[in-house]
CSV table of C-alpha atoms (C1' of nucleotides) in Angstrom, one decimal:
chain,number,residue,atom,x,y,z
A,1,MET,CA,-0.1,0.0,-0.1
A,2,SER,CA,1.4,3.1,-0.7
A,3,PRO,CA,-0.1,6.6,-2.6
A,4,LYS,CA,2.9,7.6,-4.7
A,5,ILE,CA,2.5,11.3,-4.4
A,6,THR,CA,1.5,13.9,-2.1
A,7,ASP,CA,-0.9,16.3,-2.4
A,8,GLU,CA,2.0,19.1,-3.0
A,9,GLN,CA,3.5,16.9,-5.9
A,10,ARG,CA,0.2,16.7,-7.2
A,11,GLU,CA,-0.2,20.2,-7.5
A,12,GLN,CA,2.9,20.6,-9.1
A,13,ARG,CA,2.0,18.3,-11.8
A,14,ARG,CA,-1.5,20.5,-12.3
A,15,GLN,CA,0.7,23.5,-12.2
A,16,GLN,CA,3.0,22.1,-14.6
A,17,LEU,CA,0.1,21.3,-17.2
A,18,LEU,CA,-1.5,24.8,-16.5
A,19,ASN,CA,1.9,26.5,-17.6
A,20,ALA,CA,2.1,24.2,-20.7
A,21,ALA,CA,-1.5,24.9,-21.4
A,22,LYS,CA,-0.5,28.8,-21.0
A,23,LEU,CA,2.3,28.8,-23.6
A,24,VAL,CA,0.0,26.7,-26.1
A,25,PHE,CA,-2.8,29.1,-25.5
A,26,ILE,CA,-1.0,32.0,-26.1
A,27,ARG,CA,0.7,30.5,-29.3
A,28,LYS,CA,-2.2,29.1,-31.1
A,29,GLY,CA,-5.3,30.6,-29.3
A,30,TYR,CA,-8.6,28.9,-27.8
A,31,GLU,CA,-10.0,27.2,-30.6
A,32,PRO,CA,-7.1,25.6,-32.3
A,33,ALA,CA,-5.4,24.4,-29.1
A,34,THR,CA,-6.0,20.8,-28.1
A,35,MET,CA,-5.7,18.4,-25.3
A,36,LYS,CA,-2.9,16.7,-27.3
A,37,ASP,CA,-1.3,20.0,-27.4
A,38,PHE,CA,-0.9,20.5,-24.0
A,39,VAL,CA,0.3,17.0,-23.4
A,40,GLU,CA,2.8,17.3,-25.8
A,41,GLU,CA,4.2,20.6,-24.2
A,42,ALA,CA,4.2,19.4,-21.0
A,43,GLY,CA,5.7,16.3,-22.4
A,44,MET,CA,3.5,13.8,-20.8
A,45,SER,CA,1.5,11.1,-22.3
A,46,ARG,CA,-2.1,11.3,-24.0
A,47,GLY,CA,-3.9,9.7,-21.2
A,48,TRP,CA,-2.3,11.2,-18.5
A,49,ILE,CA,-3.8,14.9,-18.6
A,50,TYR,CA,-7.5,13.3,-17.8
A,51,LEU,CA,-5.9,12.6,-14.6
A,52,TYR,CA,-6.2,16.4,-13.8
A,53,PHE,CA,-8.6,17.8,-16.1
A,54,GLN,CA,-11.6,16.8,-17.8
A,55,THR,CA,-11.9,19.5,-20.7
A,56,LYS,CA,-10.0,22.3,-22.2
A,57,GLU,CA,-12.6,24.4,-20.7
A,58,ASP,CA,-11.6,23.6,-17.6
A,59,ILE,CA,-7.7,24.4,-17.8
A,60,PHE,CA,-8.6,27.6,-19.6
A,61,GLU,CA,-11.1,28.5,-16.3
A,62,ALA,CA,-8.2,27.6,-14.2
A,63,LEU,CA,-5.9,29.9,-16.2
A,64,MET,CA,-8.4,32.6,-15.8
A,65,GLU,CA,-8.6,32.2,-11.9
A,66,GLN,CA,-5.0,32.4,-11.6
A,67,GLN,CA,-4.9,35.8,-13.4
A,68,ASP,CA,-7.7,37.2,-11.4
A,69,LEU,CA,-6.5,36.3,-8.0
A,70,GLU,CA,-2.8,38.2,-9.4
A,71,TYR,CA,-4.5,41.3,-10.7
A,72,GLU,CA,-6.7,41.2,-7.2
A,73,TRP,CA,-3.5,41.3,-5.4
A,74,PHE,CA,-1.8,43.8,-7.4
A,75,ILE,CA,-4.9,46.3,-7.0
A,76,SER,CA,-4.9,45.9,-3.2
A,77,GLU,CA,-0.9,46.3,-3.0
A,78,ALA,CA,-1.3,49.7,-5.2
A,79,LEU,CA,-3.7,50.9,-2.6
A,80,LYS,CA,-1.5,50.2,0.1
A,81,LYS,CA,1.2,52.1,-1.5
A,82,THR,CA,-0.4,54.7,-3.0
A,83,ALA,CA,-1.9,58.0,-2.0
A,84,SER,CA,-4.0,58.4,-5.3
A,85,VAL,CA,-6.7,56.4,-6.8
A,86,TRP,CA,-6.0,58.2,-10.0
A,87,GLU,CA,-2.5,57.2,-10.0
A,88,ILE,CA,-3.5,53.7,-9.8
A,89,ILE,CA,-5.9,53.8,-12.5
A,90,ASP,CA,-3.2,55.6,-14.8
A,91,GLY,CA,-0.8,53.2,-13.8
A,92,SER,CA,-3.2,50.3,-14.7
A,93,PHE,CA,-3.4,52.1,-18.2
A,94,THR,CA,0.2,52.4,-18.7
A,95,GLN,CA,0.5,48.7,-17.9
A,96,LEU,CA,-1.9,47.6,-20.2
A,97,LYS,CA,-0.1,49.9,-22.8
A,98,ASN,CA,2.7,47.9,-22.5
A,99,GLU,CA,0.9,44.7,-22.7
A,100,LEU,CA,-0.7,46.0,-25.9
A,101,MET,CA,2.8,46.3,-27.4
A,102,PHE,CA,3.5,42.9,-26.9
A,103,MET,CA,0.3,41.4,-27.4
A,104,THR,CA,1.6,38.2,-29.3
A,105,ASP,CA,3.2,37.2,-25.8
A,106,SER,CA,0.1,37.4,-23.7
A,107,ILE,CA,-2.8,35.7,-23.2
A,108,LEU,CA,-5.1,38.6,-23.4
A,109,PRO,CA,-5.9,37.6,-27.1
A,110,THR,CA,-7.1,34.3,-25.9
A,111,PHE,CA,-9.5,35.7,-23.6
A,112,TYR,CA,-11.0,37.6,-25.7
A,113,GLU,CA,-11.4,34.9,-28.3
A,114,TYR,CA,-13.0,32.7,-25.7
A,115,TYR,CA,-15.5,35.0,-24.5
A,116,LEU,CA,-16.3,36.5,-27.7
A,117,THR,CA,-17.0,32.8,-29.4
A,118,GLY,CA,-18.5,31.6,-25.9
A,119,TRP,CA,-21.6,33.4,-25.4
A,120,ARG,CA,-23.7,31.1,-27.4
A,121,ASP,CA,-23.1,27.8,-24.7
A,122,GLU,CA,-25.1,28.6,-21.6
A,123,GLN,CA,-22.4,27.4,-19.3
A,124,ARG,CA,-20.1,29.7,-20.3
A,125,ARG,CA,-22.3,32.6,-20.9
A,126,MET,CA,-22.9,32.4,-17.2
A,127,ARG,CA,-19.5,32.2,-16.3
A,128,LEU,CA,-18.8,35.2,-18.5
A,129,VAL,CA,-21.8,37.6,-17.2
A,130,SER,CA,-20.3,36.8,-13.3
A,131,ARG,CA,-17.3,37.5,-14.4
A,132,TYR,CA,-18.2,41.0,-16.2
A,133,LYS,CA,-20.1,41.9,-13.2
A,134,SER,CA,-17.1,41.2,-10.7
A,135,GLY,CA,-14.6,43.0,-13.2
A,136,ILE,CA,-16.9,45.9,-12.8
A,137,ALA,CA,-17.4,46.0,-9.5
A,138,ARG,CA,-13.8,45.7,-8.8
A,139,PHE,CA,-13.4,49.0,-10.6
A,140,VAL,CA,-16.5,50.9,-9.5
A,141,LYS,CA,-15.0,49.8,-5.7
A,142,LEU,CA,-11.8,51.6,-6.7
A,143,LEU,CA,-13.6,54.9,-8.1
A,144,GLN,CA,-15.5,54.5,-5.0
A,145,ILE,CA,-12.8,55.1,-2.9
A,146,GLY,CA,-11.3,58.0,-4.7
A,147,VAL,CA,-15.0,59.6,-4.3
A,148,ASP,CA,-15.0,59.0,-0.5
A,149,ARG,CA,-11.4,60.7,-0.6
A,150,GLY,CA,-12.8,63.7,-2.4
A,151,GLU,CA,-10.4,63.0,-5.5
A,152,PHE,CA,-13.5,62.3,-8.1
A,153,ILE,CA,-16.7,64.3,-8.4
A,154,PRO,CA,-18.5,62.4,-10.9
A,155,SER,CA,-20.6,63.6,-13.5
A,156,MET,CA,-22.5,60.5,-14.2
A,157,PRO,CA,-22.9,57.2,-11.8
A,158,LEU,CA,-20.3,55.3,-11.3
A,159,ASP,CA,-21.5,52.0,-12.5
A,160,LEU,CA,-22.0,53.6,-15.9
A,161,ILE,CA,-18.7,55.4,-15.6
A,162,GLY,CA,-17.4,51.8,-14.9
A,163,GLN,CA,-19.0,50.0,-18.0
A,164,ILE,CA,-18.1,53.1,-20.3
A,165,THR,CA,-14.5,52.8,-19.3
A,166,SER,CA,-14.6,48.9,-19.3
A,167,SER,CA,-16.1,48.7,-23.0
A,168,TYR,CA,-14.2,51.5,-24.4
A,169,GLN,CA,-10.9,49.8,-23.0
A,170,GLU,CA,-11.9,46.8,-24.6
A,171,GLY,CA,-12.7,48.3,-28.2
A,172,ILE,CA,-9.3,49.8,-27.8
A,173,MET,CA,-7.9,46.1,-27.1
A,174,THR,CA,-9.5,44.2,-29.8
A,175,HIS,CA,-8.7,46.8,-32.2
A,176,THR,CA,-5.1,46.8,-31.4
A,177,LEU,CA,-5.3,42.8,-31.6
A,178,ALA,CA,-6.9,43.2,-35.0
A,179,VAL,CA,-4.6,45.4,-36.8
A,180,GLY,CA,-1.7,45.9,-34.4
A,181,ALA,CA,-0.7,48.9,-32.1
A,182,GLU,CA,0.7,51.2,-34.9
A,183,LYS,CA,-2.2,51.2,-37.1
A,184,ALA,CA,-4.4,51.2,-34.2
A,185,ASN,CA,-2.9,54.1,-32.7
A,186,THR,CA,-3.2,52.2,-29.6
A,187,GLU,CA,-0.9,54.8,-27.2
A,188,GLN,CA,-3.1,58.0,-28.5
A,189,GLN,CA,-6.2,56.1,-28.0
A,190,LEU,CA,-5.2,54.9,-24.6
A,191,SER,CA,-4.3,58.7,-23.9
A,192,ALA,CA,-7.8,59.8,-25.0
A,193,LEU,CA,-9.7,57.3,-23.3
A,194,SER,CA,-7.5,58.8,-20.1
A,195,THR,CA,-8.6,62.2,-20.8
A,196,TYR,CA,-12.2,61.3,-21.3
A,197,LEU,CA,-12.2,59.7,-17.8
A,198,ARG,CA,-10.8,62.0,-16.1
A,199,GLN,CA,-13.5,64.5,-17.1
A,200,LEU,CA,-15.9,61.6,-16.5
A,201,LEU,CA,-14.5,61.6,-13.0
A,202,GLY,CA,-14.6,65.4,-12.8
A,203,ILE,CA,-10.8,65.8,-12.0
A,204,PRO,CA,-9.7,68.7,-13.3
A,205,ARG,CA,-7.0,69.3,-16.5
A,206,GLU,CA,-3.5,69.4,-15.0
B,1,MET,CA,-22.7,20.5,-76.8
B,2,SER,CA,-24.2,22.5,-74.4
B,3,PRO,CA,-23.7,24.3,-71.4
B,4,LYS,CA,-26.4,23.4,-68.8
B,5,ILE,CA,-27.1,26.4,-66.7
B,6,THR,CA,-27.0,30.4,-67.9
B,7,ASP,CA,-24.3,33.0,-65.9
B,8,GLU,CA,-27.5,34.6,-64.1
B,9,GLN,CA,-28.5,30.7,-63.0
B,10,ARG,CA,-25.3,29.9,-61.9
B,11,GLU,CA,-25.0,33.3,-60.1
B,12,GLN,CA,-28.7,32.5,-58.3
B,13,ARG,CA,-27.1,29.2,-57.1
B,14,ARG,CA,-24.4,31.0,-55.9
B,15,GLN,CA,-27.0,33.7,-53.8
B,16,GLN,CA,-28.9,30.4,-52.6
B,17,LEU,CA,-25.8,28.9,-50.9
B,18,LEU,CA,-24.5,32.4,-49.7
B,19,ASN,CA,-27.9,32.8,-48.0
B,20,ALA,CA,-28.0,29.5,-46.5
B,21,ALA,CA,-24.5,29.9,-45.1
B,22,LYS,CA,-25.3,33.0,-43.7
B,23,LEU,CA,-28.4,31.6,-41.8
B,24,VAL,CA,-26.0,28.6,-40.5
B,25,PHE,CA,-23.3,31.5,-40.0
B,26,ILE,CA,-26.1,33.5,-37.4
B,27,ARG,CA,-26.9,30.3,-35.8
B,28,LYS,CA,-23.8,28.3,-35.2
B,29,GLY,CA,-20.9,31.0,-35.2
B,30,TYR,CA,-17.9,31.2,-37.5
B,31,GLU,CA,-15.8,28.0,-35.9
B,32,PRO,CA,-18.5,25.9,-35.8
B,33,ALA,CA,-19.9,26.2,-38.9
B,34,THR,CA,-18.8,23.4,-41.1
B,35,MET,CA,-19.2,22.8,-45.2
B,36,LYS,CA,-21.7,20.3,-44.6
B,37,ASP,CA,-23.7,22.5,-42.6
B,38,PHE,CA,-24.3,24.8,-45.4
B,39,VAL,CA,-24.8,22.1,-48.3
B,40,GLU,CA,-27.5,20.6,-45.8
B,41,GLU,CA,-29.1,24.1,-45.3
B,42,ALA,CA,-29.2,24.6,-48.7
B,43,GLY,CA,-30.5,21.0,-49.6
B,44,MET,CA,-27.4,19.9,-52.1
B,45,SER,CA,-25.2,17.1,-52.1
B,46,ARG,CA,-21.7,17.3,-50.2
B,47,GLY,CA,-19.8,17.6,-53.5
B,48,TRP,CA,-21.6,20.0,-55.0
B,49,ILE,CA,-20.8,23.2,-52.7
B,50,TYR,CA,-17.0,22.5,-54.2
B,51,LEU,CA,-18.4,23.7,-57.7
B,52,TYR,CA,-18.6,27.2,-56.1
B,53,PHE,CA,-16.3,28.1,-53.3
B,54,GLN,CA,-13.2,26.2,-51.9
B,55,THR,CA,-13.4,27.0,-48.6
B,56,LYS,CA,-15.8,28.0,-45.7
B,57,GLU,CA,-13.4,31.2,-45.6
B,58,ASP,CA,-14.4,32.0,-49.2
B,59,ILE,CA,-17.7,32.0,-48.4
B,60,PHE,CA,-17.3,34.4,-45.3
B,61,GLU,CA,-15.6,36.6,-47.2
B,62,ALA,CA,-18.0,37.0,-50.0
B,63,LEU,CA,-20.8,37.6,-47.4
B,64,MET,CA,-18.9,40.3,-45.9
B,65,GLU,CA,-18.1,42.1,-49.5
B,66,GLN,CA,-22.0,42.0,-49.8
B,67,GLN,CA,-22.6,43.8,-46.5
B,68,ASP,CA,-20.2,46.2,-47.1
B,69,LEU,CA,-21.7,46.9,-50.6
B,70,GLU,CA,-24.9,47.3,-48.7
B,71,TYR,CA,-23.5,49.7,-46.1
B,72,GLU,CA,-22.0,51.7,-48.5
B,73,TRP,CA,-25.2,52.1,-50.5
B,74,PHE,CA,-27.0,53.1,-47.5
B,75,ILE,CA,-24.5,55.8,-46.6
B,76,SER,CA,-24.7,57.5,-49.8
B,77,GLU,CA,-28.5,57.2,-49.9
B,78,ALA,CA,-28.3,59.0,-46.4
B,79,LEU,CA,-26.1,61.7,-47.9
B,80,LYS,CA,-28.5,62.7,-50.7
B,81,LYS,CA,-31.7,62.5,-48.6
B,82,THR,CA,-30.4,64.0,-45.2
B,83,ALA,CA,-29.2,67.8,-44.8
B,84,SER,CA,-27.1,67.3,-41.7
B,85,VAL,CA,-24.3,65.1,-41.5
B,86,TRP,CA,-24.7,64.5,-37.8
B,87,GLU,CA,-28.2,63.3,-38.5
B,88,ILE,CA,-26.9,60.1,-40.4
B,89,ILE,CA,-24.4,59.3,-37.9
B,90,ASP,CA,-26.9,59.7,-35.2
B,91,GLY,CA,-29.2,57.6,-37.3
B,92,SER,CA,-26.6,55.0,-37.5
B,93,PHE,CA,-26.3,55.0,-34.0
B,94,THR,CA,-30.1,54.3,-33.6
B,95,GLN,CA,-29.9,51.6,-36.3
B,96,LEU,CA,-26.7,50.0,-34.3
B,97,LYS,CA,-28.7,50.1,-31.2
B,98,ASN,CA,-31.6,48.4,-32.6
B,99,GLU,CA,-29.3,45.7,-34.1
B,100,LEU,CA,-27.7,45.3,-30.7
B,101,MET,CA,-30.9,44.4,-29.1
B,102,PHE,CA,-31.5,41.5,-31.5
B,103,MET,CA,-28.1,40.4,-32.1
B,104,THR,CA,-29.0,37.0,-32.2
B,105,ASP,CA,-30.6,37.5,-35.2
B,106,SER,CA,-27.6,39.3,-36.6
B,107,ILE,CA,-24.5,38.0,-38.5
B,108,LEU,CA,-22.5,40.7,-36.3
B,109,PRO,CA,-21.2,38.5,-33.5
B,110,THR,CA,-20.1,35.8,-36.2
B,111,PHE,CA,-18.3,39.0,-37.7
B,112,TYR,CA,-16.3,39.8,-34.3
B,113,GLU,CA,-15.6,36.2,-34.2
B,114,TYR,CA,-13.9,35.8,-37.5
B,115,TYR,CA,-11.9,39.1,-36.8
B,116,LEU,CA,-10.7,37.9,-33.1
B,117,THR,CA,-9.5,34.4,-33.9
B,118,GLY,CA,-7.8,35.4,-37.3
B,119,TRP,CA,-5.3,37.7,-36.5
B,120,ARG,CA,-2.8,34.9,-36.4
B,121,ASP,CA,-3.6,33.8,-39.9
B,122,GLU,CA,-1.1,36.2,-42.3
B,123,GLN,CA,-4.0,36.2,-45.1
B,124,ARG,CA,-6.6,36.8,-42.9
B,125,ARG,CA,-4.9,39.5,-40.9
B,126,MET,CA,-3.9,41.5,-44.2
B,127,ARG,CA,-7.7,41.5,-45.4
B,128,LEU,CA,-8.4,42.4,-41.6
B,129,VAL,CA,-6.0,45.5,-41.9
B,130,SER,CA,-7.8,46.4,-45.3
B,131,ARG,CA,-11.0,46.4,-43.8
B,132,TYR,CA,-10.2,48.4,-40.8
B,133,LYS,CA,-8.6,51.1,-43.0
B,134,SER,CA,-11.2,51.5,-45.7
B,135,GLY,CA,-13.8,51.6,-42.5
B,136,ILE,CA,-12.3,54.1,-40.6
B,137,ALA,CA,-11.5,55.9,-44.3
B,138,ARG,CA,-15.2,56.0,-45.0
B,139,PHE,CA,-16.4,57.2,-41.8
B,140,VAL,CA,-13.7,60.1,-41.8
B,141,LYS,CA,-14.7,60.9,-45.1
B,142,LEU,CA,-18.0,61.4,-43.7
B,143,LEU,CA,-16.5,63.4,-40.8
B,144,GLN,CA,-14.9,65.5,-43.3
B,145,ILE,CA,-18.1,66.7,-45.2
B,146,GLY,CA,-19.5,67.7,-42.0
B,147,VAL,CA,-16.6,69.9,-41.2
B,148,ASP,CA,-16.6,71.2,-45.0
B,149,ARG,CA,-20.2,72.4,-44.2
B,150,GLY,CA,-19.3,74.1,-41.1
B,151,GLU,CA,-20.9,71.5,-39.2
B,152,PHE,CA,-18.4,70.4,-37.1
B,153,ILE,CA,-15.3,72.1,-35.7
B,154,PRO,CA,-13.5,69.1,-34.3
B,155,SER,CA,-11.2,69.2,-31.0
B,156,MET,CA,-8.5,66.8,-32.5
B,157,PRO,CA,-7.5,65.1,-36.0
B,158,LEU,CA,-10.1,63.4,-37.8
B,159,ASP,CA,-8.5,60.3,-38.3
B,160,LEU,CA,-8.0,59.9,-34.5
B,161,ILE,CA,-11.7,61.1,-34.1
B,162,GLY,CA,-12.9,58.2,-36.2
B,163,GLN,CA,-10.5,55.6,-34.7
B,164,ILE,CA,-11.8,56.4,-31.1
B,165,THR,CA,-15.0,56.3,-32.4
B,166,SER,CA,-14.8,53.1,-34.0
B,167,SER,CA,-13.1,51.3,-31.1
B,168,TYR,CA,-15.4,52.7,-28.4
B,169,GLN,CA,-18.4,51.5,-30.5
B,170,GLU,CA,-16.7,48.1,-30.9
B,171,GLY,CA,-16.3,47.8,-27.2
B,172,ILE,CA,-20.1,48.4,-26.4
B,173,MET,CA,-20.9,45.7,-29.0
B,174,THR,CA,-18.5,43.0,-27.9
B,175,HIS,CA,-19.7,43.7,-24.6
B,176,THR,CA,-23.1,43.8,-25.4
B,177,LEU,CA,-22.7,40.2,-27.1
B,178,ALA,CA,-20.9,39.0,-24.1
B,179,VAL,CA,-23.5,39.8,-21.5
B,180,GLY,CA,-26.6,40.9,-23.4
B,181,ALA,CA,-27.7,44.7,-23.9
B,182,GLU,CA,-29.4,44.8,-20.4
B,183,LYS,CA,-26.6,43.8,-18.2
B,184,ALA,CA,-24.2,45.9,-20.7
B,185,ASN,CA,-26.3,48.6,-20.1
B,186,THR,CA,-26.0,49.1,-23.8
B,187,GLU,CA,-28.3,52.0,-24.5
B,188,GLN,CA,-27.2,54.4,-21.9
B,189,GLN,CA,-23.7,53.4,-23.1
B,190,LEU,CA,-24.3,54.0,-26.6
B,191,SER,CA,-25.8,57.4,-25.6
B,192,ALA,CA,-22.9,58.3,-23.8
B,193,LEU,CA,-20.7,57.8,-26.8
B,194,SER,CA,-22.9,59.9,-28.8
B,195,THR,CA,-22.3,62.8,-26.6
B,196,TYR,CA,-18.7,62.0,-26.3
B,197,LEU,CA,-18.6,62.2,-30.1
B,198,ARG,CA,-20.9,65.5,-30.3
B,199,GLN,CA,-18.1,67.1,-28.0
B,200,LEU,CA,-15.0,65.5,-30.0
B,201,LEU,CA,-16.4,67.1,-33.1
B,202,GLY,CA,-17.2,70.4,-31.2
B,203,ILE,CA,-20.9,70.5,-31.7
B,204,PRO,CA,-23.0,72.6,-29.1
B,205,ARG,CA,-24.9,70.6,-26.8
B,206,GLU,CA,-28.5,70.9,-27.7
C,1,DT,C1',-34.9,11.3,-80.8
C,2,DA,C1',-29.8,10.7,-79.9
C,3,DT,C1',-25.9,12.5,-78.2
C,4,DA,C1',-22.5,15.3,-75.9
C,5,DA,C1',-21.5,18.3,-72.7
C,6,DT,C1',-21.6,19.5,-68.0
C,7,DA,C1',-24.1,20.0,-63.3
C,8,DA,C1',-24.9,17.2,-59.7
C,9,DT,C1',-24.5,13.4,-56.6
C,10,DG,C1',-22.7,10.6,-52.6
C,11,DA,C1',-19.7,6.6,-51.4
C,12,DC,C1',-15.2,6.6,-49.9
C,13,DA,C1',-10.8,7.6,-48.3
C,14,DC,C1',-7.9,10.4,-45.0
C,15,DA,C1',-6.9,13.2,-41.3
C,16,DC,C1',-7.1,14.6,-36.7
C,17,DG,C1',-9.0,15.2,-31.8
C,18,DG,C1',-11.1,12.9,-27.9
C,19,DT,C1',-11.6,9.4,-24.6
C,20,DT,C1',-10.9,4.8,-22.7
C,21,DC,C1',-8.4,1.2,-20.6
C,22,DA,C1',-5.4,-2.8,-20.3
C,23,DT,C1',-0.4,-2.6,-19.1
C,24,DT,C1',3.7,-1.1,-17.7
C,25,DT,C1',6.1,1.7,-14.3
C,26,DT,C1',7.2,3.5,-9.9
C,27,DA,C1',8.1,4.1,-5.2
C,28,DC,C1',7.0,3.1,-0.6
C,29,DA,C1',6.0,-0.7,3.1
C,30,DA,C1',6.8,-4.9,4.6
D,1,DT,C1',14.2,-7.8,-1.6
D,2,DT,C1',9.5,-8.7,-2.5
D,3,DG,C1',5.0,-7.4,-2.5
D,4,DT,C1',1.2,-3.3,-3.9
D,5,DA,C1',-1.3,0.4,-4.9
D,6,DA,C1',-1.2,4.6,-7.2
D,7,DA,C1',0.8,7.0,-11.5
D,8,DA,C1',1.3,6.8,-15.7
D,9,DT,C1',1.2,5.2,-20.6
D,10,DG,C1',-0.1,4.6,-25.1
D,11,DA,C1',-2.4,1.7,-28.7
D,12,DA,C1',-6.8,1.8,-30.2
D,13,DC,C1',-11.5,3.1,-31.1
D,14,DC,C1',-15.0,6.6,-32.0
D,15,DG,C1',-16.8,10.4,-34.2
D,16,DT,C1',-16.5,14.0,-37.1
D,17,DG,C1',-15.6,17.1,-41.3
D,18,DT,C1',-12.8,17.1,-45.6
D,19,DG,C1',-12.0,17.2,-49.9
D,20,DT,C1',-12.3,13.8,-54.2
D,21,DC,C1',-14.1,11.5,-57.5
D,22,DA,C1',-16.1,7.5,-60.5
D,23,DT,C1',-20.8,7.6,-61.8
D,24,DT,C1',-25.7,9.6,-62.9
D,25,DA,C1',-29.0,13.1,-64.4
D,26,DT,C1',-30.1,16.7,-67.1
D,27,DT,C1',-31.0,19.5,-71.1
D,28,DA,C1',-29.1,22.3,-75.4
D,29,DT,C1',-28.4,20.9,-79.6
D,30,DA,C1',-27.8,18.0,-84.1
DNA sequence: TATAATAATGACACACGGTTCATTTTACAA
DNA sequence: TTGTAAAATGAACCGTGTGTCATTATTATA
């Protein structure tokens, strides 16, 4: 009698697969990626993967969960360090800009692909909606802190501002994805978004 | 010796297939749609389709071409009828709103899917870029007419305004697609976009 | 009516990914 | 060293879509 691997080892294996899958997703996108690809990237045998995940979707959801946690952590850290909420928002725009410049190395495009192709599936749609809501809510919460601190005097409901910012930003991202940062004029667009958001939040121009 | 069908008949057949394909694309989206589906929807035999189109991509491109022509025609008609350029733009927002409300009956979602999953393919990317450019150019041309007529006093280059509007609009569309018009607050978002565009174009508030 | 050209058919071969499961390997415990 | 339980393997099967091509159906012309 003897279980061969500890929980920790099992978790390591799982992580190993997720890392491999992430690489494949970045390289090929969501749809074209196959279980076979993951297994090959991880250097394991075909049947092995089913000991850890049942479907490609499971794997992708797990990856997104990780991503979310990282982002959550990033925001809370920033809030501890920074005095100004606007600085955090502006910083995240800068970070976004950098990510968009090297989009081909990012899993972001695959996220969009997953979302935009998944709305016909009831399961996926539900998860999508919940992710959308929590994403907006997180942002609105941040904005509310700014209001409480007297940084912002918003010209419309925070919810709407959150939604506007989110969709505008998403549009910029998809265009960048489609034609590249240069042709989409990504930098200037993000700058325009920043100005627009300032205005909506009632921050005076510098 | 005798050819069996005239050019006109052949064109009819082609159109018949395109109509069937459009239905399938609307119903299933781009990736899941198969040549088999088209053939079944059109009520023809498996091999038949290859007498008209080589690949699914060919078919979809042909559909987009049609769509483009229709839109081109719509704009030129509107320009003849309407005195104000802003009215045309505003009208197209209204039209967009209606389309977004019944998105499931539209081929729009499939367009997005096609775009967002196609950027890794060199061929598709090139077509995508050219479509992006011509789309923006068409809109900028319209804006220019407004400037010439003294309707607009833009606060930034028309190109940038065109890009901003386009990506913002696209963001609203993708969000609507993802979570539905109600949850995405589509109506208010489009109204905010309209206000924003007015401002960028230097049109005084009514 | 006969025939020739071509439109249309659908069976078939092929490729590929998903999934299972009998078999082999591994590592710990006795 | 040996036995054993779990981990890992990979051959094999299944389902599905693609694309081809020999065959059949159709119709204008001779």
